[in-house]
Amino acid sequence: MKIQELSHAPITHNPTLNPKLWDNNKLIPEVRVQLLRIARHFADFLKVERLNLRDITISGSNASFGYSDSSDLDLHLVADVDTPERAELYDAKKNVYNFKYNIKIRDIDVELYVQDSKQKHHSAGIYSVLYDKWLNEPKGDAPTTNAKEVKSKARNYAGRINQALRSNDLNTARETMSNIRRLRQAGLETGGEASVENLAFKLLRARGQIDKLVKHITKLESASLSIGEQHES
């Protein structure tokens, strides 16, 4: 990624919540009903005997004042996740579902996810679609994050990604992705969605760098599981 491609950090602040979804800080009833339908469809897709559902929530930029035209809508099924194996199953099913179905609410992409009820979720705004109320109502104050710091952090991440791509090594690529996600999570825990680490991650994701690394990992995993054609001498 060239340095000039990181000239604009994704720091967005709007005076109101997204009017496509919200009216007087309440989720528009038509939107809520449709989100519940989508959640039920996703739950059926999971095909588990007991989901142990606790809540259905939305979070992220479209549940706060930081949305933009490219922001999606994070729809979480909050459930008791009993084992690591169950967590892996949900994660795999989520990836398949989001790839198979292109779901939009008023031109906003909806991303489905199963969230462990024991996992603390960091977001400027969290709204319970199931109970129709705010769990964490967003504040209207504009973020104070330094854009230069975000761009500097994004360049650092981009450098790591480019090194991983050049190495053509599966372990290196996996470790790079794991480290970037860990740093993002640490930023969310200490500074929330406006943290430098989170905004740098979002900037690289918007530029396609995160997706490029994910696809590279998938390619290397496929190669590691394959065997070439044997030629007789």
PDB file of C-alpha atoms in Angstrom, residues 43-120:
ATOM      1  CA  ALA A  43     -30.387 -18.735  14.045  1.00  0.00           C
ATOM      2  CA  ASP A  44     -32.122 -21.341  11.843  1.00  0.00           C
ATOM      3  CA  PHE A  45     -29.058 -21.442   9.582  1.00  0.00           C
ATOM      4  CA  LEU A  46     -26.833 -22.315  12.556  1.00  0.00           C
ATOM      5  CA  LYS A  47     -28.746 -25.610  12.997  1.00  0.00           C
ATOM      6  CA  VAL A  48     -27.911 -26.121  16.669  1.00  0.00           C
ATOM      7  CA  GLU A  49     -30.190 -27.855  19.135  1.00  0.00           C
ATOM      8  CA  ARG A  50     -29.927 -25.172  21.823  1.00  0.00           C
ATOM      9  CA  LEU A  51     -28.694 -21.689  20.973  1.00  0.00           C
ATOM     10  CA  ASN A  52     -29.183 -20.357  24.534  1.00  0.00           C
ATOM     11  CA  LEU A  53     -30.006 -16.916  23.155  1.00  0.00           C
ATOM     12  CA  ARG A  54     -29.817 -14.029  25.638  1.00  0.00           C
ATOM     13  CA  ASP A  55     -30.252 -10.994  23.416  1.00  0.00           C
ATOM     14  CA  ILE A  56     -30.091  -9.649  19.862  1.00  0.00           C
ATOM     15  CA  THR A  57     -28.114  -6.436  19.550  1.00  0.00           C
ATOM     16  CA  ILE A  58     -26.743  -3.978  17.027  1.00  0.00           C
ATOM     17  CA  SER A  59     -23.537  -2.060  17.544  1.00  0.00           C
ATOM     18  CA  GLY A  60     -20.732  -0.335  15.703  1.00  0.00           C
ATOM     19  CA  SER A  61     -20.764   2.858  13.662  1.00  0.00           C
ATOM     20  CA  ASN A  62     -24.449   2.632  12.747  1.00  0.00           C
ATOM     21  CA  ALA A  63     -25.355   2.467  16.429  1.00  0.00           C
ATOM     22  CA  SER A  64     -23.423   5.659  17.092  1.00  0.00           C
ATOM     23  CA  PHE A  65     -22.587   8.991  15.487  1.00  0.00           C
ATOM     24  CA  GLY A  66     -19.553   7.659  13.596  1.00  0.00           C
ATOM     25  CA  TYR A  67     -21.288   6.105  10.582  1.00  0.00           C
ATOM     26  CA  SER A  68     -20.424   6.766   6.943  1.00  0.00           C
ATOM     27  CA  ASP A  69     -21.728   5.586   3.558  1.00  0.00           C
ATOM     28  CA  SER A  70     -19.482   2.508   3.780  1.00  0.00           C
ATOM     29  CA  SER A  71     -20.456   1.528   7.338  1.00  0.00           C
ATOM     30  CA  ASP A  72     -22.213  -1.790   7.812  1.00  0.00           C
ATOM     31  CA  LEU A  73     -24.621  -2.824  10.569  1.00  0.00           C
ATOM     32  CA  ASP A  74     -23.362  -5.366  13.095  1.00  0.00           C
ATOM     33  CA  LEU A  75     -26.199  -7.655  14.184  1.00  0.00           C
ATOM     34  CA  HIS A  76     -25.177  -9.889  17.100  1.00  0.00           C
ATOM     35  CA  LEU A  77     -26.954 -12.911  18.498  1.00  0.00           C
ATOM     36  CA  VAL A  78     -25.809 -12.856  22.116  1.00  0.00           C
ATOM     37  CA  ALA A  79     -25.787 -16.424  23.406  1.00  0.00           C
ATOM     38  CA  ASP A  80     -24.180 -18.649  26.022  1.00  0.00           C
ATOM     39  CA  VAL A  81     -21.245 -20.297  24.257  1.00  0.00           C
ATOM     40  CA  ASP A  82     -20.370 -23.349  26.325  1.00  0.00           C
ATOM     41  CA  THR A  83     -17.235 -24.687  24.645  1.00  0.00           C
ATOM     42  CA  PRO A  84     -14.388 -23.550  22.357  1.00  0.00           C
ATOM     43  CA  GLU A  85     -15.671 -26.033  19.785  1.00  0.00           C
ATOM     44  CA  ARG A  86     -19.075 -24.353  19.777  1.00  0.00           C
ATOM     45  CA  ALA A  87     -17.384 -20.957  19.358  1.00  0.00           C
ATOM     46  CA  GLU A  88     -15.444 -22.263  16.341  1.00  0.00           C
ATOM     47  CA  LEU A  89     -18.648 -23.670  14.846  1.00  0.00           C
ATOM     48  CA  TYR A  90     -20.435 -20.321  15.208  1.00  0.00           C
ATOM     49  CA  ASP A  91     -17.498 -18.468  13.689  1.00  0.00           C
ATOM     50  CA  ALA A  92     -17.362 -20.804  10.696  1.00  0.00           C
ATOM     51  CA  LYS A  93     -21.133 -20.660  10.209  1.00  0.00           C
ATOM     52  CA  LYS A  94     -21.029 -16.866  10.424  1.00  0.00           C
ATOM     53  CA  ASN A  95     -18.461 -16.677   7.645  1.00  0.00           C
ATOM     54  CA  VAL A  96     -20.480 -18.985   5.402  1.00  0.00           C
ATOM     55  CA  TYR A  97     -23.717 -17.113   6.101  1.00  0.00           C
ATOM     56  CA  ASN A  98     -22.284 -13.647   5.449  1.00  0.00           C
ATOM     57  CA  PHE A  99     -20.715 -14.924   2.221  1.00  0.00           C
ATOM     58  CA  LYS A 100     -23.876 -16.676   1.025  1.00  0.00           C
ATOM     59  CA  TYR A 101     -26.415 -13.952   1.850  1.00  0.00           C
ATOM     60  CA  ASN A 102     -26.040 -10.317   0.830  1.00  0.00           C
ATOM     61  CA  ILE A 103     -28.478  -8.727   3.289  1.00  0.00           C
ATOM     62  CA  LYS A 104     -29.133  -5.002   3.386  1.00  0.00           C
ATOM     63  CA  ILE A 105     -31.315  -2.720   5.473  1.00  0.00           C
ATOM     64  CA  ARG A 106     -32.022   0.441   3.492  1.00  0.00           C
ATOM     65  CA  ASP A 107     -28.803  -0.043   1.470  1.00  0.00           C
ATOM     66  CA  ILE A 108     -26.754  -0.794   4.611  1.00  0.00           C
ATOM     67  CA  ASP A 109     -24.936  -4.137   4.674  1.00  0.00           C
ATOM     68  CA  VAL A 110     -25.902  -6.322   7.627  1.00  0.00           C
ATOM     69  CA  GLU A 111     -23.169  -8.502   9.158  1.00  0.00           C
ATOM     70  CA  LEU A 112     -24.256 -11.399  11.407  1.00  0.00           C
ATOM     71  CA  TYR A 113     -22.274 -12.679  14.363  1.00  0.00           C
ATOM     72  CA  VAL A 114     -22.744 -14.898  17.415  1.00  0.00           C
ATOM     73  CA  GLN A 115     -21.383 -13.137  20.495  1.00  0.00           C
ATOM     74  CA  ASP A 116     -20.607 -15.033  23.679  1.00  0.00           C
ATOM     75  CA  SER A 117     -22.726 -13.573  26.497  1.00  0.00           C
ATOM     76  CA  LYS A 118     -19.656 -13.765  28.751  1.00  0.00           C
ATOM     77  CA  GLN A 119     -17.586 -11.687  26.323  1.00  0.00           C
ATOM     78  CA  LYS A 120     -17.422  -7.955  27.005  1.00  0.00           C
TER      79      LYS A 120
END
